[in-house]
Short mmCIF file of C-alpha atoms and ligand atoms in Angstrom, two decimals:
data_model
loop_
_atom_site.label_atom_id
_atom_site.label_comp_id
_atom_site.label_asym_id
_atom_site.label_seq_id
_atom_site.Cartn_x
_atom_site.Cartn_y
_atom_site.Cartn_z
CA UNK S 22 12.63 -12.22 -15.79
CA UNK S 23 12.39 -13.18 -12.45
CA UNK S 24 8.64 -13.01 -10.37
CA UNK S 25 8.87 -14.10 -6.40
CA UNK S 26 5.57 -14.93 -5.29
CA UNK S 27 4.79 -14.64 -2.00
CA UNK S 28 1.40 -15.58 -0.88
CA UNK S 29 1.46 -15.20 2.55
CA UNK S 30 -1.32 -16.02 5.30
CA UNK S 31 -5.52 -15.50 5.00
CA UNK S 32 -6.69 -14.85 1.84
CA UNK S 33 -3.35 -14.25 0.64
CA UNK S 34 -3.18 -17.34 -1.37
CA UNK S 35 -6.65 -17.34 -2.89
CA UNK S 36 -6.15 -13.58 -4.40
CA UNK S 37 -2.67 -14.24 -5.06
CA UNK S 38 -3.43 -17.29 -7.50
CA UNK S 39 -5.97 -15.23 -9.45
CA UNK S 40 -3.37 -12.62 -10.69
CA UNK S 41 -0.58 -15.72 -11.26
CA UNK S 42 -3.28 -16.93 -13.57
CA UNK S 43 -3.53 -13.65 -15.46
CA UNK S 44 0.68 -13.55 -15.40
CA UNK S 45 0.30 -17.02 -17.14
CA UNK S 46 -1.74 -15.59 -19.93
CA UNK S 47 0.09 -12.96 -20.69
CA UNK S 48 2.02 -14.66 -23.28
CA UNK S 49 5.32 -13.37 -21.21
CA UNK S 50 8.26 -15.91 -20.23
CA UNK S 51 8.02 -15.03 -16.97
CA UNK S 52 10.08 -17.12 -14.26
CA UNK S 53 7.54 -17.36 -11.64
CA UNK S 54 8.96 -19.08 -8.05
CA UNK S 55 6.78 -19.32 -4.91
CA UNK S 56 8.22 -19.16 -1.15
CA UNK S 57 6.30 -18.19 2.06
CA UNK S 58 6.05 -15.79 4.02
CA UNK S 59 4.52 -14.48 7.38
CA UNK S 60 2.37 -16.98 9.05
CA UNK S 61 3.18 -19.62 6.54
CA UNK S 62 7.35 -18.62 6.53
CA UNK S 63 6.85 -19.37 10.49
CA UNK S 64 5.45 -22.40 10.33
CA UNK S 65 7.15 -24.16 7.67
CA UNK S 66 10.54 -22.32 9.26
CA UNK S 67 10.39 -20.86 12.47
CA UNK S 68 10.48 -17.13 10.90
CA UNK S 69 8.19 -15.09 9.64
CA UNK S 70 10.66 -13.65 6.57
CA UNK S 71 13.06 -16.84 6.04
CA UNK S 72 16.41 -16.55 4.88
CA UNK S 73 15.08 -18.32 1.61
CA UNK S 74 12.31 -16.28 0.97
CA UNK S 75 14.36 -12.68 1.53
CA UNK S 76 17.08 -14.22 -0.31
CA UNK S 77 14.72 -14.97 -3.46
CA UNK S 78 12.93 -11.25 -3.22
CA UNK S 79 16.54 -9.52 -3.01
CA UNK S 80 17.11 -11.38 -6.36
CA UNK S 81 14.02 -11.37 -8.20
CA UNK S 82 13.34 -8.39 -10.70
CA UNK S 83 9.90 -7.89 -8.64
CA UNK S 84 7.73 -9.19 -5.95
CA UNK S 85 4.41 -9.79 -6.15
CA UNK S 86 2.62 -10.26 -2.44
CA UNK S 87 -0.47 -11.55 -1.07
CA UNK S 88 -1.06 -10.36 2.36
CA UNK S 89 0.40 -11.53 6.24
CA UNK S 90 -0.92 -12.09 9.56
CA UNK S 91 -3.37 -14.30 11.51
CA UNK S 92 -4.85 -14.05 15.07
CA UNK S 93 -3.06 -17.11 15.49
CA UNK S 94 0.02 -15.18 15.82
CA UNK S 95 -1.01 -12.54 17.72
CA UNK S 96 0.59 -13.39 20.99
CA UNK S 97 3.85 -14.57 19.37
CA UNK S 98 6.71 -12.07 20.55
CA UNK S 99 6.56 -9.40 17.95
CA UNK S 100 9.72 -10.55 16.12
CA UNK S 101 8.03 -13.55 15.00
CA UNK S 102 4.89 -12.14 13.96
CA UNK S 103 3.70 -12.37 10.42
CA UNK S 104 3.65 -8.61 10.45
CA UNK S 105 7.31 -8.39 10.59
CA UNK S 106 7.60 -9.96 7.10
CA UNK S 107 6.56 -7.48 5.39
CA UNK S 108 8.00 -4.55 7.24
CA UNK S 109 11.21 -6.67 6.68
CA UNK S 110 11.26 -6.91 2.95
CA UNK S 111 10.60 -2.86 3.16
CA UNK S 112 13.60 -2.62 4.86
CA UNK S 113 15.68 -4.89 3.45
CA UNK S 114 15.11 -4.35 -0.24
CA UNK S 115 15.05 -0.43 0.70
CA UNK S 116 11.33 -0.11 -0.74
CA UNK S 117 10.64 3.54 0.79
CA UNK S 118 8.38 5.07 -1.87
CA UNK S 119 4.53 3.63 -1.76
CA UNK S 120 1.97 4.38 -4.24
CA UNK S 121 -1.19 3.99 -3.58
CA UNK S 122 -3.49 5.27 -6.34
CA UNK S 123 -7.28 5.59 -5.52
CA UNK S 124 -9.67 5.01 -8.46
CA UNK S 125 -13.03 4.63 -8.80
CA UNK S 126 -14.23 2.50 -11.57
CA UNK S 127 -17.66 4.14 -13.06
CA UNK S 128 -19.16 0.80 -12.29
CA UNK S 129 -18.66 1.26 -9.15
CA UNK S 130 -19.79 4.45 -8.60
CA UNK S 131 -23.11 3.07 -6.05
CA UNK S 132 -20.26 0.50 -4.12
CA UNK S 133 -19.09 3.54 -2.34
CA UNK S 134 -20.03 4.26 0.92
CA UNK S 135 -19.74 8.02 -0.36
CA UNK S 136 -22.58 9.56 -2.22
CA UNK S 137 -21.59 9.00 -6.32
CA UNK S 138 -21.43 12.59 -7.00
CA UNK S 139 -18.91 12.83 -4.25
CA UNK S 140 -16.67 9.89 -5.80
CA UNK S 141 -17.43 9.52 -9.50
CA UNK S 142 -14.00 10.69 -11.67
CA UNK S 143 -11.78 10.07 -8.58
CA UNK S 144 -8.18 9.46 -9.31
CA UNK S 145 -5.71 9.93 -7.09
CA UNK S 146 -2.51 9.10 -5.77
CA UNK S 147 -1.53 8.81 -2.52
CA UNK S 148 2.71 8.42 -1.52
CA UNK S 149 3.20 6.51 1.53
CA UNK S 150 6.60 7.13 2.67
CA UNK S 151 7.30 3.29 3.76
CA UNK S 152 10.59 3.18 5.54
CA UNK S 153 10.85 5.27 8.34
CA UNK S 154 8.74 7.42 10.82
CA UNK S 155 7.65 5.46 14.27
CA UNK S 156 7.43 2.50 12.38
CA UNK S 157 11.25 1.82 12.62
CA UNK S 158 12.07 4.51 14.71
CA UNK S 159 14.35 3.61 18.18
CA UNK S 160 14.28 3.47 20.57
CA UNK S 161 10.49 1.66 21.45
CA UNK S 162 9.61 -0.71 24.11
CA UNK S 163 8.05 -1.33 27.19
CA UNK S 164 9.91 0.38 30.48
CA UNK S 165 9.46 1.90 33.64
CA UNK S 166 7.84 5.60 33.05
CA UNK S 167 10.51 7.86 34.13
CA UNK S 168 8.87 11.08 35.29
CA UNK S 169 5.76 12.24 35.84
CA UNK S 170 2.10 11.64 37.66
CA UNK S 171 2.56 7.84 36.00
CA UNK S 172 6.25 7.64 37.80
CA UNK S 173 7.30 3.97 38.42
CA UNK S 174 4.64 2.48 36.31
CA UNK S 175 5.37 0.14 32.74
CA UNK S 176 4.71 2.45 29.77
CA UNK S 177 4.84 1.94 25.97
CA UNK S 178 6.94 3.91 23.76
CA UNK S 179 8.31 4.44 20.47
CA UNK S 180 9.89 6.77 18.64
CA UNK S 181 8.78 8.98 15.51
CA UNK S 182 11.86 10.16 13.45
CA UNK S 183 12.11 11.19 10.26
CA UNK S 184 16.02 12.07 8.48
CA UNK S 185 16.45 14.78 6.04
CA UNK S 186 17.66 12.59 3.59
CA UNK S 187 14.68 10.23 3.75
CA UNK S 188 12.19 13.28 3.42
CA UNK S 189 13.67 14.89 0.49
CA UNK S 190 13.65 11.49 -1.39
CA UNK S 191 10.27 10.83 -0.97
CA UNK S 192 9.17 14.47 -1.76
CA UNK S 193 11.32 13.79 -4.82
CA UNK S 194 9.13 10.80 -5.62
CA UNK S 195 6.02 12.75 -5.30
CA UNK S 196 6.70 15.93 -7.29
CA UNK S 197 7.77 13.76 -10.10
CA UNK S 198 4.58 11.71 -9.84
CA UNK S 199 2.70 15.15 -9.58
CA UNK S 200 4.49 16.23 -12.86
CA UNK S 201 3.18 13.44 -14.44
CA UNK S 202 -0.50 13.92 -13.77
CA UNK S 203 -2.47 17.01 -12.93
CA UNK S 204 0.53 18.82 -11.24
CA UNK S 205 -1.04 19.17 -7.83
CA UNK S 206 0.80 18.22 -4.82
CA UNK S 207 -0.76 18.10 -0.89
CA UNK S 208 1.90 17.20 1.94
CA UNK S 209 0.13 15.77 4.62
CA UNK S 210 1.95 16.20 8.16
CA UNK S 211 1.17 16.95 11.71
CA UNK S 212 3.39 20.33 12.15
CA UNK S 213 1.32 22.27 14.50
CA UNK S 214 1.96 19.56 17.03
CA UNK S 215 5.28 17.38 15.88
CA UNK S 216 8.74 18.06 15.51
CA UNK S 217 9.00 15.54 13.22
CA UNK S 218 6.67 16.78 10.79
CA UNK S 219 7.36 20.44 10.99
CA UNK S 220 10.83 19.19 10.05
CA UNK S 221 8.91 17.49 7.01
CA UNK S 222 7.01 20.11 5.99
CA UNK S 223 9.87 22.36 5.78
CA UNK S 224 12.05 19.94 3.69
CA UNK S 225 9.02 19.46 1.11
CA UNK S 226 8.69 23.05 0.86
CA UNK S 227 12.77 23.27 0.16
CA UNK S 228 12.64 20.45 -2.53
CA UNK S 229 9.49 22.33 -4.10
CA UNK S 230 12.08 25.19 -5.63
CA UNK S 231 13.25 22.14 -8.27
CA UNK S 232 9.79 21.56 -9.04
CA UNK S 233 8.11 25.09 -9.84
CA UNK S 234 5.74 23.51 -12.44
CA UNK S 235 3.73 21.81 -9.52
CA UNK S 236 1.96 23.60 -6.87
CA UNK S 237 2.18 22.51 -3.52
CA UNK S 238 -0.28 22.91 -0.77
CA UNK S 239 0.32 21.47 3.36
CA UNK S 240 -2.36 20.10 4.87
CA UNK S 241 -2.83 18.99 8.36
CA UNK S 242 -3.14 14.77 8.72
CA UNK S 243 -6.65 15.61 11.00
CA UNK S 244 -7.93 18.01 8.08
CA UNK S 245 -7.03 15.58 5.53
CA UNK S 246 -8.62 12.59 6.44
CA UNK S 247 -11.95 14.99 7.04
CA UNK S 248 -10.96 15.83 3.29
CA UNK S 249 -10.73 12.71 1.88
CA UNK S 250 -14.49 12.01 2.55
CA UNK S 251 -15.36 15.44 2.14
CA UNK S 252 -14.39 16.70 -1.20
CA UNK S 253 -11.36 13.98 -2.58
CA UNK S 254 -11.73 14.57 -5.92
CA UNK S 255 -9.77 17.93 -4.76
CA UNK S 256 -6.66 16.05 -4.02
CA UNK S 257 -4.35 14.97 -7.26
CA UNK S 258 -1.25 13.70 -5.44
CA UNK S 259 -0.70 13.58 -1.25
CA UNK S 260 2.48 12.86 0.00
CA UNK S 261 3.33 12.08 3.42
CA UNK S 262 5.00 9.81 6.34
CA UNK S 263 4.50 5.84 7.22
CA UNK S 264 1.49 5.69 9.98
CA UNK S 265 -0.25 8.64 8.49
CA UNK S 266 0.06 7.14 5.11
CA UNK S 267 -1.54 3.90 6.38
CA UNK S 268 -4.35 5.45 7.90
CA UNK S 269 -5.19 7.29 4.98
CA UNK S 270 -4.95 5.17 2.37
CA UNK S 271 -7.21 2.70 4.19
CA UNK S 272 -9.91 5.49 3.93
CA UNK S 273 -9.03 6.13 0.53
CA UNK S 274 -9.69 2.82 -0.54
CA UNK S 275 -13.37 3.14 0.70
CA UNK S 276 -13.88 6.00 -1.92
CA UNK S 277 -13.15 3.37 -4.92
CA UNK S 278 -15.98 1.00 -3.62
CA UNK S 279 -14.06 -1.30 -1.28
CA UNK S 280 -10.48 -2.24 -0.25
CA UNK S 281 -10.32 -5.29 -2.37
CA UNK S 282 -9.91 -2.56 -5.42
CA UNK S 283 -7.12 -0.41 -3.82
CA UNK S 284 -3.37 -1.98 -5.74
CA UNK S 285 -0.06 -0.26 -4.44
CA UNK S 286 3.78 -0.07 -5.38
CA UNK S 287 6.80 -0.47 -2.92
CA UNK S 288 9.81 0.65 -4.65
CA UNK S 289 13.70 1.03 -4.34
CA UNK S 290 15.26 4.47 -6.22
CA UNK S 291 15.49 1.98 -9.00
CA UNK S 292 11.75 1.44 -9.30
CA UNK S 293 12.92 -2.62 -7.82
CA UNK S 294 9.74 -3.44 -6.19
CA UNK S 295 6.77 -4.82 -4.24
CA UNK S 296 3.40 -4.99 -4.94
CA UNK S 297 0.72 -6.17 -3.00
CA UNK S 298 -2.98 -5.17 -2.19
CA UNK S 299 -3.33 -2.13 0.46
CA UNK S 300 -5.20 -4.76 2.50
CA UNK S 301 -4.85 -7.49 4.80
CA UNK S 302 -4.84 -11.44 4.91
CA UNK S 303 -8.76 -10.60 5.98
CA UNK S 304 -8.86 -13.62 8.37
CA UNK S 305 -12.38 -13.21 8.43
CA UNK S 306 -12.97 -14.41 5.08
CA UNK S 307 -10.02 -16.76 4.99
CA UNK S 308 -10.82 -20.10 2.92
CA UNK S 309 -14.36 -18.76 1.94
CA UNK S 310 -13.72 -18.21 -2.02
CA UNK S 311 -15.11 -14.53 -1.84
CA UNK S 312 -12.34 -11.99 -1.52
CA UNK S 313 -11.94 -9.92 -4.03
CA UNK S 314 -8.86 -10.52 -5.89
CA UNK S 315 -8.93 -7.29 -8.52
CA UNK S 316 -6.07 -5.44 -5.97
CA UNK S 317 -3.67 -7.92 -6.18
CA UNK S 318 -4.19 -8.11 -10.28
CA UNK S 319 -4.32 -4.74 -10.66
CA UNK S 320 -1.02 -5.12 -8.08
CA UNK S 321 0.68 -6.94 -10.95
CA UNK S 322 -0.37 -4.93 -13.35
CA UNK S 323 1.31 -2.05 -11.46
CA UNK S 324 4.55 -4.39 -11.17
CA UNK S 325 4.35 -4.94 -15.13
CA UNK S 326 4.71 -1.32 -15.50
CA UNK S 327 7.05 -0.26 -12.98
CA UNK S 328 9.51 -2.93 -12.79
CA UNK S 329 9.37 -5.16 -15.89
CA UNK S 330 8.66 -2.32 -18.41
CA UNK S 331 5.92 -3.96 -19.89
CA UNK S 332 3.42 -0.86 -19.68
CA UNK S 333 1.08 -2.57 -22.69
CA UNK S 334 0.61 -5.79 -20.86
CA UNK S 335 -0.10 -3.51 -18.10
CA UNK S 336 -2.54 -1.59 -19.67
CA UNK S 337 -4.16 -5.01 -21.24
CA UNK S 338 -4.78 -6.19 -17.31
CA UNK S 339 -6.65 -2.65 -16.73
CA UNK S 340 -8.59 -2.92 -19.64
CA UNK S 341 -9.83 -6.24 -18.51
CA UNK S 342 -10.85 -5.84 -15.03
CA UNK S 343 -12.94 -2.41 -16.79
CA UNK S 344 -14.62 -5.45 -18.93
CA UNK S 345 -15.60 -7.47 -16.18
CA UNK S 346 -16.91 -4.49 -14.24
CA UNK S 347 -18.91 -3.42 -16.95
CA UNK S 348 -20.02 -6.86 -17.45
CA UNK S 349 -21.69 -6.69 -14.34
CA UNK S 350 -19.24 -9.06 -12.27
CA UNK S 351 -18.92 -8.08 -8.91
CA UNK S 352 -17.49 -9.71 -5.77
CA UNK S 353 -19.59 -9.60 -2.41
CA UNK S 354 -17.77 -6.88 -1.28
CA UNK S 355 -18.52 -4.61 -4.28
CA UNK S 356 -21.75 -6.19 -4.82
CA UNK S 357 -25.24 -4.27 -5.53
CA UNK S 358 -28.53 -5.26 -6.53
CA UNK S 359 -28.74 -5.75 -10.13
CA UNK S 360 -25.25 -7.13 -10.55
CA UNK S 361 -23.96 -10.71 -10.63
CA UNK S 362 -22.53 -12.00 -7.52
CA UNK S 363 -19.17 -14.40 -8.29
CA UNK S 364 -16.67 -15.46 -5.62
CA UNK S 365 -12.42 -15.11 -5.90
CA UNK S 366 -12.11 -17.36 -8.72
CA UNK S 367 -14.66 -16.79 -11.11
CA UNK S 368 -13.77 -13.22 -10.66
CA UNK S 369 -9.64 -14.39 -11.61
CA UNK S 370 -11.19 -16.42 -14.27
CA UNK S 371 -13.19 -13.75 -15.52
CA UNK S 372 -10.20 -11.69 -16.19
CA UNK S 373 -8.33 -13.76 -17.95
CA UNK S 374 -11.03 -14.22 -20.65
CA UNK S 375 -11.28 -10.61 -21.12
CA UNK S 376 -7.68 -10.91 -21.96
CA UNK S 377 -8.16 -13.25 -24.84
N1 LIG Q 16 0.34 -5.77 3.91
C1 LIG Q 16 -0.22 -6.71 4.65
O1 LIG Q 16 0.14 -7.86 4.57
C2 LIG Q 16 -1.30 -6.33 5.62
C3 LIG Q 16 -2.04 -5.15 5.48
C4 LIG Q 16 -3.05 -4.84 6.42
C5 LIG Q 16 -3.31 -5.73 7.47
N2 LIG Q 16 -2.57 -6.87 7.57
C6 LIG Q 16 -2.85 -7.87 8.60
O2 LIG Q 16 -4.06 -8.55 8.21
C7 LIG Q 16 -4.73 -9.02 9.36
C8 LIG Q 16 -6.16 -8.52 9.35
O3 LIG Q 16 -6.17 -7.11 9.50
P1 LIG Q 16 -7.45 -6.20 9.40
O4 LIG Q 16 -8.66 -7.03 9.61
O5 LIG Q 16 -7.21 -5.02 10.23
O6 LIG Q 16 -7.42 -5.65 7.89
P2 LIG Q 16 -7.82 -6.37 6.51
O7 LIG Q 16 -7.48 -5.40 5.44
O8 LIG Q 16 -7.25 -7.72 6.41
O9 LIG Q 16 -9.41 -6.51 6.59
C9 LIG Q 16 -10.28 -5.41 6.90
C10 LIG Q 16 -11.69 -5.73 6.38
O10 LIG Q 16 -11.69 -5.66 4.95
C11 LIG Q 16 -12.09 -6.87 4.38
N3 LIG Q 16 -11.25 -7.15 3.20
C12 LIG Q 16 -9.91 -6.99 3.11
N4 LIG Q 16 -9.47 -7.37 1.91
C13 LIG Q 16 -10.55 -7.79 1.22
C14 LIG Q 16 -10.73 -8.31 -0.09
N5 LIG Q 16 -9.72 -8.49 -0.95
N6 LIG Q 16 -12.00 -8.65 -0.48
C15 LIG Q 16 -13.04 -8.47 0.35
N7 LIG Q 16 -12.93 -7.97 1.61
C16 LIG Q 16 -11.69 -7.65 2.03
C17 LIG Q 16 -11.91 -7.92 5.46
O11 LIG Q 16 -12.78 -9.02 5.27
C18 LIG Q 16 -12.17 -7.13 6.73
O12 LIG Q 16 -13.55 -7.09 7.01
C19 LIG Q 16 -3.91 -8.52 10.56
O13 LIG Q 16 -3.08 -9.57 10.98
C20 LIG Q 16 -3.10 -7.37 9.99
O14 LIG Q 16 -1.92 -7.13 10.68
C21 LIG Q 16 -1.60 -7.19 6.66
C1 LIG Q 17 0.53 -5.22 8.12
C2 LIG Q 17 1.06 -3.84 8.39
C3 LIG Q 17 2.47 -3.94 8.89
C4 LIG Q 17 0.98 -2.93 7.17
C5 LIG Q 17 1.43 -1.52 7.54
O1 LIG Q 17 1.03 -0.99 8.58
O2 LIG Q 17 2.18 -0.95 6.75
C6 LIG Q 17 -0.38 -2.80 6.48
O3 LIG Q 17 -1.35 -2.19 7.28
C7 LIG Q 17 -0.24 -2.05 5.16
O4 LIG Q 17 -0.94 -1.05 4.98
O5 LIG Q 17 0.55 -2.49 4.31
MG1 LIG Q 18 -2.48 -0.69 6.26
#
């Protein structure tokens, strides 16, 4: 079986090398090929996704990612920017279902921002859809405002569109996921002030009649953020578009002690996928040694089960990262008094002797 690797920009590399050393270990004969992407695809080839590195993703069996962009790049016109890698290989590879799922490790319980009571036992799951919405949505640019007390002036604009087709897919996604766990499902939209997602809301509610084993609640995007920091251990499963899915999940991953721990899934209707860390290339703490690299391992743990059927080697990575939590290991972003402080690799290496 086939692995692309894709490092990417920032800390990309450093956190992606930790989980190819656990893939290495795993006693699997995984084929394991490298190509870059993002920052790195533009420099070494004048593109952020290059022809080689889409063409390897379309034909591995999965993709494991770091993470893209730089302030370098910033002012590049947006085609070229490292950004548009990844929202490429969405597209491309038709990866519209994202799971995100939010756990908090007991260990972690006092890395939370959140008070422990508020976040110990959390488990949930939140389904980004990735492939539509006012992310892709035309048309978007830059023109001369048309009408109004702003007439003749530039203006910014894009588009937020969502087809039937693409909703009921994703609500598909997320009842099954629902069935599968504690048989809760909250749709997250923005009805009371969107077309878009009243439109949503109405399709969810219409594929809910094939799934009347879950119950299904609607919940305002505003509400549910307020929610999430609130009272999440209330949520099981959320469902909802691209931005607000973004958004979210970034708070989400604040509940599990930091964003270094938050994994996710990009998949096809043929569970074909990406996975890669809900962060960022964290330019901040580029080349330092001390990002945390337990996203993108528990990443490829998630890619083990979902795309290479290997749910026990899966379960083996999981296992381990509990181990080196409860040893006491903690990166500086999850780090509290009375723990040992390691950076990115010790952390990688860590894991792989808990596999042993
Ligand atoms: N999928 C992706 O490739 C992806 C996702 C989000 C942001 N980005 C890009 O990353 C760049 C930086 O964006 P940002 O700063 O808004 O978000 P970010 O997620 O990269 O970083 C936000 C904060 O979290 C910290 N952080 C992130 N991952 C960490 C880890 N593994 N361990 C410890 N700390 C970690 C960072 O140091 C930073 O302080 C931008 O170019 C952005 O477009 C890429
Ligand atoms: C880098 C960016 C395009 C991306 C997104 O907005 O989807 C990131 O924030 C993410 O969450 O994967
Ligand atoms: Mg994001």
């Amino acid at each position: 079986m086939k692995i692309a690797i894709l490092p990417g920009d920032g800390i990309g590399p450093e956190i992606v090398a930790q989980a190819v050393k656990v893939l290495n270990v795993l006693g699997e004969s995984f084929e394991l090929e490298t190509a870059p992407v993002g920052g790195a695809g533009y420099a070494a080839h004048g593109h952020p996704l290059p022809e080689g590195t889409l063409a390897l993703a379309k034909a591995a069996d999965a993709v494991l990612f770091g993470a893209v962009g730089d302030y370098q790049y910033d002012n590049l016109e947006r085609q070229f920017r490292p950004e548009q890698a990844i929202l490429g290989l969405r597209k491309n590879l038709g990866l519209f279902a994202n799971l995100r799922p939010a756990i908090l490790y007991p260990e972690l319980a006092g890395a939370s921002t959140l008070k422990p009571e508020v976040v110990s036992g959390l488990d949930i799951l939140i389904i980004r859809e990735l492939t539509g919405d006012i992310y892709f949505g035309q048309p978007r640019g830059v023109r001369e405002c048309p009408d109004g007390p702003f007439k003749g002036q530039r203006e910014g604009y894009d588009t937020m569109r969502y087809a039937e087709g693409e909703i009921r897919r994703i609500a598909h996604v997320a009842f099954q996921a629902a069935q599968k766990r504690d048989k809760r499902l909250t749709s997250v939209d923005k009805a009371n002030v969107l077309e878009t997602f009243q439109f949503w809301k109405d399709i969810v509610t219409d594929v809910h009649q094939e799934y009347p084993d879950v119950a299904l609640d609607h919940m305002y995007v505003d509400n549910a953020a307020m929610q999430l920091v609130r009272a999440p251990k209330k949520f099981d499963v959320m469902v909802t578009g691209n931005m607000f899915g973004d958004i979210l999940s970034d708070a989400a991953a604040m509940l599990t002690g930091s964003i270094g721990m938050l994994p996710s899934a990009s998949l096809d209707a043929n569970n074909k996928g990406l996975y890669e860390p809900s962060h960022g290339s964290a330019p901040d703490i580029a080349g330092k040694g001390i990002a945390n690299p337990l996203a993108t391992i528990l990443s490829a743990a998630m890619m083990l089960r979902y795309s290479l059927n290997r749910a026990e080697q899966a379960e083996r990575i999981e296992t381990a990262v509990k181990s080196v939590l409860a040893q006491g290991l903690r990166t500086a972003d999850i780090h509290e008094a009375g723990t040992t402080l390691v950076g990115t690799e010790a952390m990688g290496d860590a894991v792989v002797k808990a596999l042993a």
